Short mmCIF file of C-alpha atoms in Angstrom, two decimals:
data_model
loop_
_atom_site.label_atom_id
_atom_site.label_comp_id
_atom_site.label_asym_id
_atom_site.label_seq_id
_atom_site.Cartn_x
_atom_site.Cartn_y
_atom_site.Cartn_z
CA LEU J 8 0.79 10.96 9.68
CA ALA J 9 2.83 9.46 7.02
CA LYS J 10 1.03 7.67 4.51
CA THR J 11 2.49 4.35 3.18
CA THR J 12 2.18 2.64 -0.12
CA GLN J 13 3.09 -0.92 -0.61
CA PRO J 14 2.35 -3.68 -3.15
CA ILE J 15 -0.98 -5.26 -2.41
CA SER J 16 0.08 -8.86 -2.96
CA MET J 17 3.19 -10.74 -3.55
CA ASP J 18 3.55 -14.73 -4.37
CA SER J 19 6.61 -17.07 -3.46
CA TYR J 20 7.60 -20.21 -3.04
CA GLU J 21 8.99 -22.00 0.01
CA GLY J 22 12.52 -21.60 1.11
CA GLN J 23 13.06 -18.51 -1.07
CA GLU J 24 13.57 -14.68 0.42
CA VAL J 25 10.89 -12.21 -0.02
CA ASN J 26 11.29 -8.76 0.09
CA ILE J 27 8.69 -6.42 0.44
CA THR J 28 8.98 -2.81 -0.19
CA CYS J 29 7.08 0.38 1.37
CA SER J 30 7.09 4.02 0.29
CA HIS J 31 7.02 6.51 2.80
CA ASN J 32 7.65 9.74 1.47
CA ASN J 33 6.33 12.08 3.88
CA ILE J 34 8.00 10.21 6.98
CA ALA J 35 8.70 12.70 9.83
CA THR J 36 11.77 12.90 11.79
CA ASN J 37 10.37 11.42 14.75
CA ASP J 38 8.63 8.70 12.73
CA TYR J 39 9.61 4.80 13.52
CA ILE J 40 8.99 2.47 10.61
CA THR J 41 7.31 -0.66 11.76
CA TRP J 42 5.94 -3.67 10.34
CA TYR J 43 2.99 -5.91 11.47
CA GLN J 44 2.08 -9.36 10.30
CA GLN J 45 -1.77 -10.53 10.33
CA PHE J 46 -2.67 -14.03 9.90
CA PRO J 47 -6.84 -14.71 8.77
CA SER J 48 -8.80 -14.36 12.03
CA GLN J 49 -5.78 -13.11 14.04
CA GLY J 50 -5.31 -9.84 15.20
CA PRO J 51 -1.47 -8.11 13.95
CA ARG J 52 1.79 -9.39 15.05
CA PHE J 53 4.58 -7.24 15.64
CA ILE J 54 7.59 -8.40 13.64
CA ILE J 55 10.36 -5.72 13.43
CA GLN J 56 10.83 -1.73 13.79
CA GLY J 57 13.62 0.44 12.83
CA TYR J 58 14.45 4.38 12.55
CA LYS J 59 17.52 3.92 10.01
CA THR J 60 20.17 1.75 8.52
CA LYS J 61 19.48 -2.01 9.06
CA VAL J 62 18.00 -3.89 11.67
CA THR J 63 17.75 -7.67 12.02
CA ASN J 64 16.03 -10.18 14.39
CA GLU J 65 15.03 -13.77 14.51
CA VAL J 66 12.24 -13.34 12.18
CA ALA J 67 12.90 -10.69 9.82
CA SER J 68 15.48 -8.02 8.72
CA LEU J 69 14.60 -4.19 8.11
CA PHE J 70 16.57 -2.23 5.46
CA ILE J 71 15.84 1.55 5.55
CA PRO J 72 17.87 3.75 3.16
CA ALA J 73 19.40 7.16 4.33
CA ASP J 74 16.68 9.22 3.02
CA ARG J 75 13.90 7.12 4.98
CA LYS J 76 11.91 7.61 2.31
CA SER J 77 11.30 3.71 1.83
CA SER J 78 11.93 0.44 3.74
CA THR J 79 11.99 -3.17 2.53
CA LEU J 80 11.28 -5.65 4.94
CA SER J 81 13.19 -9.08 4.38
CA LEU J 82 11.97 -12.46 5.38
CA PRO J 83 14.47 -15.22 4.77
CA ARG J 84 13.65 -18.69 3.59
CA VAL J 85 9.97 -18.16 3.82
CA SER J 86 7.46 -21.39 4.34
CA LEU J 87 3.84 -21.76 4.08
CA SER J 88 3.30 -20.41 7.61
CA ASP J 89 4.56 -17.09 6.42
CA THR J 90 1.55 -16.75 4.00
CA ALA J 91 0.11 -13.47 5.82
CA VAL J 92 -0.88 -10.10 5.06
CA TYR J 93 2.20 -7.69 6.08
CA TYR J 94 1.46 -4.29 6.96
CA CYS J 95 4.12 -1.42 6.94
CA LEU J 96 3.50 1.50 9.09
CA VAL J 97 5.08 4.79 10.27
CA GLY J 98 4.03 5.78 13.95
CA LEU J 99 4.09 9.19 15.79
CA ARG J 100 4.25 9.37 19.45
CA LEU J 101 1.45 11.27 21.04
CA THR J 102 2.13 14.14 23.38
CA GLY J 103 -0.74 12.46 25.73
CA GLY J 104 0.71 9.06 25.75
CA GLY J 105 0.11 6.15 23.29
CA ASN J 106 0.58 5.87 19.69
CA LYS J 107 -1.72 6.60 16.68
CA LEU J 108 -0.97 3.79 14.06
CA THR J 109 -2.14 4.05 11.04
CA PHE J 110 -2.41 0.77 9.13
CA GLY J 111 -2.28 0.93 5.02
CA THR J 112 -3.71 -1.67 2.85
CA GLY J 113 -1.21 -4.32 3.42
CA THR J 114 0.65 -6.70 1.21
CA GLN J 115 -1.08 -10.08 1.04
CA LEU J 116 1.90 -12.66 0.78
CA LYS J 117 1.35 -16.30 -0.41
CA VAL J 118 3.75 -18.93 -0.12
CA GLU J 119 3.24 -21.97 -2.20
CA LEU J 120 5.12 -25.16 -2.10
CA ASP X 7 -2.08 -16.90 29.76
CA THR X 8 -3.82 -14.57 26.92
CA ALA X 9 -2.35 -10.92 26.92
CA VAL X 10 -5.22 -9.31 25.10
CA SER X 11 -8.56 -11.33 25.38
CA GLN X 12 -11.54 -10.20 23.83
CA THR X 13 -15.36 -11.49 24.44
CA PRO X 14 -17.12 -12.50 22.55
CA LYS X 15 -15.34 -14.01 19.61
CA TYR X 16 -18.35 -14.11 17.34
CA LEU X 17 -21.16 -11.71 17.59
CA VAL X 18 -24.51 -11.66 15.61
CA THR X 19 -27.31 -9.30 16.13
CA GLN X 20 -30.28 -7.69 14.40
CA MET X 21 -30.27 -4.00 13.33
CA GLY X 22 -31.37 -1.57 16.08
CA ASN X 23 -30.06 -3.69 19.20
CA ASP X 24 -27.45 -2.58 21.63
CA LYS X 25 -24.18 -4.72 21.97
CA SER X 26 -21.05 -4.59 24.06
CA ILE X 27 -17.66 -6.36 23.55
CA LYS X 28 -15.51 -6.52 26.30
CA CYS X 29 -11.69 -6.29 26.14
CA GLU X 30 -8.86 -6.98 29.18
CA GLN X 31 -5.31 -6.89 28.98
CA ASN X 32 -2.46 -8.57 31.73
CA LEU X 33 0.28 -6.95 30.15
CA GLY X 34 0.40 -3.89 32.24
CA HIS X 35 0.12 -1.48 29.77
CA ASP X 36 -0.58 2.18 29.80
CA THR X 37 -2.69 2.47 26.96
CA MET X 38 -5.81 0.47 24.98
CA TYR X 39 -7.04 1.04 21.65
CA TRP X 40 -10.05 -0.26 19.87
CA TYR X 41 -9.25 -0.73 15.73
CA LYS X 42 -12.18 -1.58 13.22
CA GLN X 43 -11.32 -3.80 10.33
CA ASP X 44 -13.71 -4.08 7.54
CA SER X 45 -14.22 -6.36 4.44
CA LYS X 46 -11.44 -5.10 2.59
CA LYS X 47 -9.22 -5.14 5.29
CA PHE X 48 -8.50 -1.73 6.29
CA LEU X 49 -7.67 -1.52 9.99
CA LYS X 50 -8.88 1.72 11.23
CA ILE X 51 -8.15 3.02 14.73
CA MET X 52 -11.61 4.12 16.27
CA PHE X 53 -10.61 5.09 19.89
CA SER X 54 -7.58 5.08 22.83
CA TYR X 55 -7.39 5.34 26.31
CA ASN X 56 -4.67 6.02 28.53
CA ASN X 57 -4.60 5.02 32.23
CA LYS X 58 -8.67 5.44 31.77
CA GLU X 59 -8.18 8.83 29.91
CA LEU X 60 -9.81 9.34 26.52
CA ILE X 61 -6.99 10.19 24.01
CA ILE X 62 -8.19 9.45 20.53
CA ASN X 63 -11.31 9.60 19.38
CA GLU X 64 -11.46 9.39 15.76
CA THR X 65 -14.74 10.34 13.62
CA VAL X 66 -16.86 7.47 15.01
CA PRO X 67 -20.93 7.60 15.30
CA ASN X 68 -22.15 8.82 18.99
CA ARG X 69 -23.50 4.84 19.12
CA PHE X 70 -20.19 3.76 19.65
CA SER X 71 -19.09 4.34 23.23
CA PRO X 72 -16.18 3.09 24.91
CA LYS X 73 -15.52 2.74 28.73
CA SER X 74 -12.53 2.19 30.65
CA PRO X 75 -13.25 1.08 34.10
CA ASP X 76 -9.52 0.78 34.59
CA LYS X 77 -6.43 0.36 32.90
CA ALA X 78 -6.56 -3.21 32.21
CA HIS X 79 -10.01 -3.09 30.74
CA LEU X 80 -11.47 -1.20 27.74
CA ASN X 81 -14.94 -2.25 26.54
CA LEU X 82 -17.12 -1.02 23.48
CA HIS X 83 -20.66 -0.67 23.49
CA ILE X 84 -22.51 0.07 20.49
CA ASN X 85 -25.96 1.51 20.19
CA SER X 86 -28.78 1.10 17.57
CA LEU X 87 -26.52 -1.31 15.68
CA GLU X 88 -26.49 -0.60 11.71
CA LEU X 89 -25.56 -3.10 8.92
CA GLY X 90 -22.70 -1.29 8.37
CA ASP X 91 -21.22 -1.67 11.80
CA SER X 92 -20.58 -5.27 10.45
CA ALA X 93 -16.56 -5.74 11.01
CA VAL X 94 -14.14 -7.36 12.87
CA TYR X 95 -13.46 -5.34 15.87
CA PHE X 96 -9.90 -5.50 17.38
CA CYS X 97 -8.62 -4.20 20.97
CA ALA X 98 -5.08 -3.74 21.49
CA SER X 99 -2.43 -2.55 24.07
CA SER X 100 0.26 -0.64 24.11
CA GLN X 101 3.27 0.64 26.95
CA ASP X 102 3.02 4.52 27.22
CA GLN X 103 5.90 5.19 25.90
CA GLY X 104 5.40 3.20 22.63
CA THR X 105 6.49 4.31 19.23
CA GLY X 106 4.78 1.37 17.60
CA ASP X 107 6.48 -1.76 18.31
CA GLY X 108 4.62 -2.45 21.47
CA TYR X 109 1.33 -2.92 20.40
CA THR X 110 -0.17 -6.06 21.39
CA PHE X 111 -3.61 -6.98 19.61
CA GLY X 112 -6.49 -9.25 20.79
CA SER X 113 -7.88 -11.88 18.45
CA GLY X 114 -11.00 -10.28 17.31
CA THR X 115 -14.75 -9.92 17.74
CA ARG X 116 -16.57 -10.66 14.34
CA LEU X 117 -19.66 -8.78 14.48
CA THR X 118 -22.30 -9.55 11.82
CA VAL X 119 -25.59 -7.33 11.96
CA VAL X 120 -28.32 -8.68 10.12
#
């Protein structure tokens, strides 16, 4: 399974755009790139997923270059409630069903006033 | 309605005891998982069941035994609890065809072994 590397922590202020970059140099052809968000005392929550180029939803954007060896999660105009740990994952669908997600260390984002 | 529910939310117990954590999902998903999050916040998969069949069994001590009576339930029984078992245990579910986007996690069970 592809290993991911992302910054341990980031600080930002309300209203700013935050970009969190994740490296996954040995990503496989069939792997998707997925980002999860985890608040204290809660389970991780799906944010966005992509395979290549750019994906945008109501929460975030995901930029993936052509070589797919990295990806960048972009959070527009963050607020205090975006303070959380953000995990970058690459997933491989198993033959027998289901998916074995491997979580890395995650990036602790702290948003201040 | 809670999509993935775990009970109990907190569990404090002494070393050597046996305890169980229950998980239920009402999403109609085919696959359920148990993850362990340690004090350093690393999330590691422990087990995965697809339609009641065990498909992932990571390097987990035999003291941990998952049981899936039906595809909506996945319980975790732990025998002879040790101090190192203290962690937050998360149950999750996904569709069979998922590629990682369809995971829904429960709110976790914080296990403290004293």
